[in-house]
Amino acid sequence: MKIHYLIIRRILQTIPVLLGVTFLTFSVSHSVPGDPARAMAGIYATVETVEAIRHRWGLDRPLPAQYVIYLRGLLHGDLGISIQTRRPVLDDIKDRLPATLELTLFAALLMCVIGIPFGIASANWRNRLPDHFARLFVVFGGAVPTFWLALILQLIFFRWLDWLPAGTRISREMVEPAHITSLYLLDSLLTGNMPAFLDTLEHIVLPGITLALTGTVGIARMTRASMLDALQKDFIRAARANGLSRKAVILKHALKNALIPTVTVLGLLFGAMLGGTFVIEWIFSWPGIGTYAATSITNLDYTAIMGVSLVVALVYVTANLLVDISYMILDPRIRYE
Amino acid sequence: MRKRRHKRPILIRVLGVLVLWTVLFLVLSGSALAAGEVTIVVSRTNDPHSLDPADEITVGGGLESQVALYERLVNVDADASFKPGLAELWEVSEDGLTYTFHLRKGVKFHDGTDFNAEAVRFTWQRIMAINTAAAQYWKSVKDIEVVDDHTVKIHLQQVNPSFLGVLAGQRGVYMGPSPTWVKAHEKTPGDWAKDYTVDHECGTGPFMLEAWNHDQELIYARFPDYWGGWAGKHVDRIVHRIIKEHATTRLMLEKGDVDITGDVLPIDIADQLKGKANIVLDTAPTTLINQFTFNMHNGPTKDVRVRRAIAMLFDYNTAVDYGFRGYAARVYGPLPSNLWPQLSANVPHIQTDLEKAKKLLAEAGYPDGFTLKMAAMDMHNWKTLILLLQDNLSQAGIKLDVEFTTWPVLFQKLQQPAGQKPFGMAAYQMWAAIPDPVDILMWWHTNAITVINPGWGTPETDKWIDGARSTVNHEKRVELYTKVVEQIAEDAPGVWIAQPLNVMVYQKWLKGYKYVPYYNGLLNWYDLYVEGKPGS
């Protein structure tokens, strides 16, 4: 199947997936026995006040009616109004998604830059010092809880060494880069705003490392395993017999073949990271959808919870589509029927 | 070799350009803040829900910002005395039904229009038309009469002895936004600019909203035409930094990156900052009470002997010493000790007494204990207090099953009608937000059973509560409220854990902070200033 057919088919498949996501999140969030109107009004509000708020937000309607209204809005690109911010959920997500995407992309880049070389080194020097070192890193990275690592990194690099900031996306004193993609690193580079670039880089390092650690371990292990597998293959032996240099054999022949499972893991990890930024964004005061979602859940902000779930699902599906496309590029023999 | 010689100059050139770019940008764009201006950074956990004083009345939801941007007619001080706000003087008619306010002259809204009697009337009309959170504080108002530009009469539907306290309170009583501004920003005529006011403002307060980067920070700058003027010591800008994680706030306070905490820090985090260089831990009595209440309609807690036994099993001293790290005091009834009326000596002041408690339980038919469900919110020191209670109750064979939830879920449980409450005990905090016991005792009326009252009260106690709310005779009110608190003490509908102290953490260089218990959680922005900050 050609790439554009694949894309069209996937887009069509996305519709029932997203519909399912709305139904599931609606059912689950509304089955929590909570009262967002009362939470909004406060413990001291009178019953009449709570009723007025409930009416204003349409929470007094039967659940099926609320769901139908939500779906009708969705068809018009309206994700509803958030109870906690009193703004359209779509605007809230538009404001916050770039921050999360930037953090996730940065972490994904770190995962590749660190994880793949670790995996290659481990495979190349199997059971030797680099492999032991990589194994130690893998065990550490797999064992460390994210929230703990985040706090320790803050303590060391912010409090003790004073090298990096403890949170947010950019310093208050810094002029924000012009919004082209809303990814500060990219926008500051595109506009040649180097101080903003460096400042954003400083801010993203700690949350980026924290978010990347667990995934890096997965990438390193997957690369090692598939490299070891590839290095046993006949075509590698043939390449070596043809007198190709060790570097060329590993980087050009073995790696390209070993990368396919790594890319699969990367695609899955990207979706998982996007959903897993809650804790990291919370600790590093990162103004993304993770923080937004966490606050929405505690406030039982139904529309916001559903909006975030939809967007995460959409990104997840897109990431998987990109993985499938990258398969075709990495291995021209792969075609989907 | 030649290649290498070429590479180095290129690298140096690239680096040179980067450095030049950096320097140029720093010089040209400069800092967002002008030199010499004093800015303070205040941490807060949440982005405001709304800046509209008609629609948002909660601390954590927007009140922290509203007090910088808007003002009240009257203010209350820590000693419970009323002070002029936007009204300089006021009189109350003999029948207690009319309040006349003489407004301050020369007060301007942030759009430059005058604050006057018409603006007071407009504020009330807008709040009542929007009819959400703030409306409940204005329900007793029949009409607002504009006498002249600077005199306004508020007519009440019935006598309300605590009306001045309500107007001086922290919820729902801020004047504004400016009528002209509202009209200019209505999306559809008559919508009172509801949507626009969520993240814009036009009050008369000392500070104006300069910028709001959602989930990051709010920046407030001085309002140049503020009626109080800017002579004396003040700050130029205030930055509300959203920091979700308290451990991060702690690190930033230690490093001096945060000047004061806008939210009260959990007591264990605040206590860890004690003795740190440059940090002040300011403590002051609050009008808060932490309490466990009983389900009075179902299960073993229907029996007053069981309730008293549980109150006697609780280890109050350990709760104060460990649960609150010493930042609290014991309290013996539903009212904080700095509010009238207090319990007289002839009603029970419950103390921890295991033997007596066991005896009471045996008398009630529970010598081997029972199982109770507890509904609570996992916040601050509640977990410690509930674990302590769990341990205390186990000594008499009572097993406490605790369900920690979020606010919306806890509220849903609390507001079930009497007889359907899905818990044996619930944990929450009460607060007198005005210097009048009505703010707490109104919840002990039987018509308030839906939310806070666990089911206590009789037609007789309702009569006392109603009577105290509808007379301006102070002696009569003291007498009636004394009856209420003493009956509550007799019936033990709750365990009065303690009255916490307010622990505010800030830098030594920040001056002017003053805690007023009725404005718990809010800062006195205009009075804050910086003195002796290293490097300033």
PDB file of N, CA and C in Angstrom, chain B residues 1 26 99 103 109 132 178 181 200 242 246 251 278 329 383 417 419 432 473 507 525 535:
ATOM      1  N   MET B   1      45.922  18.645   6.987  1.00  0.00           N
ATOM      2  CA  MET B   1      46.355  19.729   7.872  1.00  0.00           C
ATOM      3  C   MET B   1      45.706  21.053   7.496  1.00  0.00           C
ATOM      4  N   LEU B  26      20.146  40.847  24.469  1.00  0.00           N
ATOM      5  CA  LEU B  26      20.030  41.275  25.865  1.00  0.00           C
ATOM      6  C   LEU B  26      19.940  42.789  25.945  1.00  0.00           C
ATOM      7  N   TYR B  99     -28.455  50.671  55.768  1.00  0.00           N
ATOM      8  CA  TYR B  99     -27.044  51.020  55.990  1.00  0.00           C
ATOM      9  C   TYR B  99     -26.700  52.133  55.009  1.00  0.00           C
ATOM     10  N   LEU B 103     -19.140  57.406  50.558  1.00  0.00           N
ATOM     11  CA  LEU B 103     -18.019  56.844  49.788  1.00  0.00           C
ATOM     12  C   LEU B 103     -16.823  57.791  49.742  1.00  0.00           C
ATOM     13  N   PHE B 109     -11.563  53.779  38.934  1.00  0.00           N
ATOM     14  CA  PHE B 109     -11.392  52.410  38.434  1.00  0.00           C
ATOM     15  C   PHE B 109     -10.150  52.391  37.538  1.00  0.00           C
ATOM     16  N   THR B 132     -24.416  33.631  40.551  1.00  0.00           N
ATOM     17  CA  THR B 132     -23.688  32.406  40.916  1.00  0.00           C
ATOM     18  C   THR B 132     -23.082  32.600  42.309  1.00  0.00           C
ATOM     19  N   SER B 178     -15.829  48.291  36.709  1.00  0.00           N
ATOM     20  CA  SER B 178     -16.403  49.589  36.363  1.00  0.00           C
ATOM     21  C   SER B 178     -17.580  49.413  35.400  1.00  0.00           C
ATOM     22  N   TRP B 181     -16.716  50.015  31.747  1.00  0.00           N
ATOM     23  CA  TRP B 181     -15.868  48.934  31.224  1.00  0.00           C
ATOM     24  C   TRP B 181     -16.717  47.706  30.901  1.00  0.00           C
ATOM     25  N   HIS B 200      -9.868  39.310  32.620  1.00  0.00           N
ATOM     26  CA  HIS B 200      -9.566  40.748  32.572  1.00  0.00           C
ATOM     27  C   HIS B 200     -10.159  41.370  33.820  1.00  0.00           C
ATOM     28  N   ILE B 242       2.971  30.349  39.625  1.00  0.00           N
ATOM     29  CA  ILE B 242       2.248  29.108  39.896  1.00  0.00           C
ATOM     30  C   ILE B 242       3.274  27.999  40.115  1.00  0.00           C
ATOM     31  N   HIS B 246       4.814  21.623  46.482  1.00  0.00           N
ATOM     32  CA  HIS B 246       5.267  22.361  47.656  1.00  0.00           C
ATOM     33  C   HIS B 246       6.771  22.186  47.913  1.00  0.00           C
ATOM     34  N   LEU B 251      12.269  24.782  48.033  1.00  0.00           N
ATOM     35  CA  LEU B 251      13.616  25.015  47.505  1.00  0.00           C
ATOM     36  C   LEU B 251      13.761  26.459  47.026  1.00  0.00           C
ATOM     37  N   ASN B 278      17.488  33.946  56.470  1.00  0.00           N
ATOM     38  CA  ASN B 278      16.611  34.800  55.649  1.00  0.00           C
ATOM     39  C   ASN B 278      15.137  34.433  55.651  1.00  0.00           C
ATOM     40  N   ALA B 329      -3.704  25.123  68.744  1.00  0.00           N
ATOM     41  CA  ALA B 329      -4.088  25.142  70.156  1.00  0.00           C
ATOM     42  C   ALA B 329      -5.360  24.321  70.307  1.00  0.00           C
ATOM     43  N   LYS B 383      -4.003  13.520  56.893  1.00  0.00           N
ATOM     44  CA  LYS B 383      -3.631  12.103  56.961  1.00  0.00           C
ATOM     45  C   LYS B 383      -3.052  11.775  58.336  1.00  0.00           C
ATOM     46  N   PRO B 417     -28.447  14.080  52.237  1.00  0.00           N
ATOM     47  CA  PRO B 417     -29.363  14.455  53.321  1.00  0.00           C
ATOM     48  C   PRO B 417     -29.197  13.570  54.551  1.00  0.00           C
ATOM     49  N   GLY B 419     -29.519  10.963  57.316  1.00  0.00           N
ATOM     50  CA  GLY B 419     -29.996   9.585  57.182  1.00  0.00           C
ATOM     51  C   GLY B 419     -29.402   8.871  55.992  1.00  0.00           C
ATOM     52  N   ALA B 432     -14.443  30.817  60.472  1.00  0.00           N
ATOM     53  CA  ALA B 432     -15.263  32.021  60.628  1.00  0.00           C
ATOM     54  C   ALA B 432     -14.612  33.108  59.791  1.00  0.00           C
ATOM     55  N   ASN B 473     -29.692  43.220  68.891  1.00  0.00           N
ATOM     56  CA  ASN B 473     -29.375  43.314  70.309  1.00  0.00           C
ATOM     57  C   ASN B 473     -28.236  42.335  70.637  1.00  0.00           C
ATOM     58  N   GLN B 507      10.551  35.892  53.169  1.00  0.00           N
ATOM     59  CA  GLN B 507      11.951  36.302  53.310  1.00  0.00           C
ATOM     60  C   GLN B 507      12.062  37.446  54.318  1.00  0.00           C
ATOM     61  N   TRP B 525      -1.484  43.258  49.922  1.00  0.00           N
ATOM     62  CA  TRP B 525      -0.556  43.627  48.852  1.00  0.00           C
ATOM     63  C   TRP B 525       0.003  45.053  48.979  1.00  0.00           C
ATOM     64  N   GLY B 535      21.913  42.740  47.634  1.00  0.00           N
ATOM     65  CA  GLY B 535      22.088  43.000  46.199  1.00  0.00           C
ATOM     66  C   GLY B 535      21.060  43.923  45.598  1.00  0.00           C
TER      67      GLY B 535
END
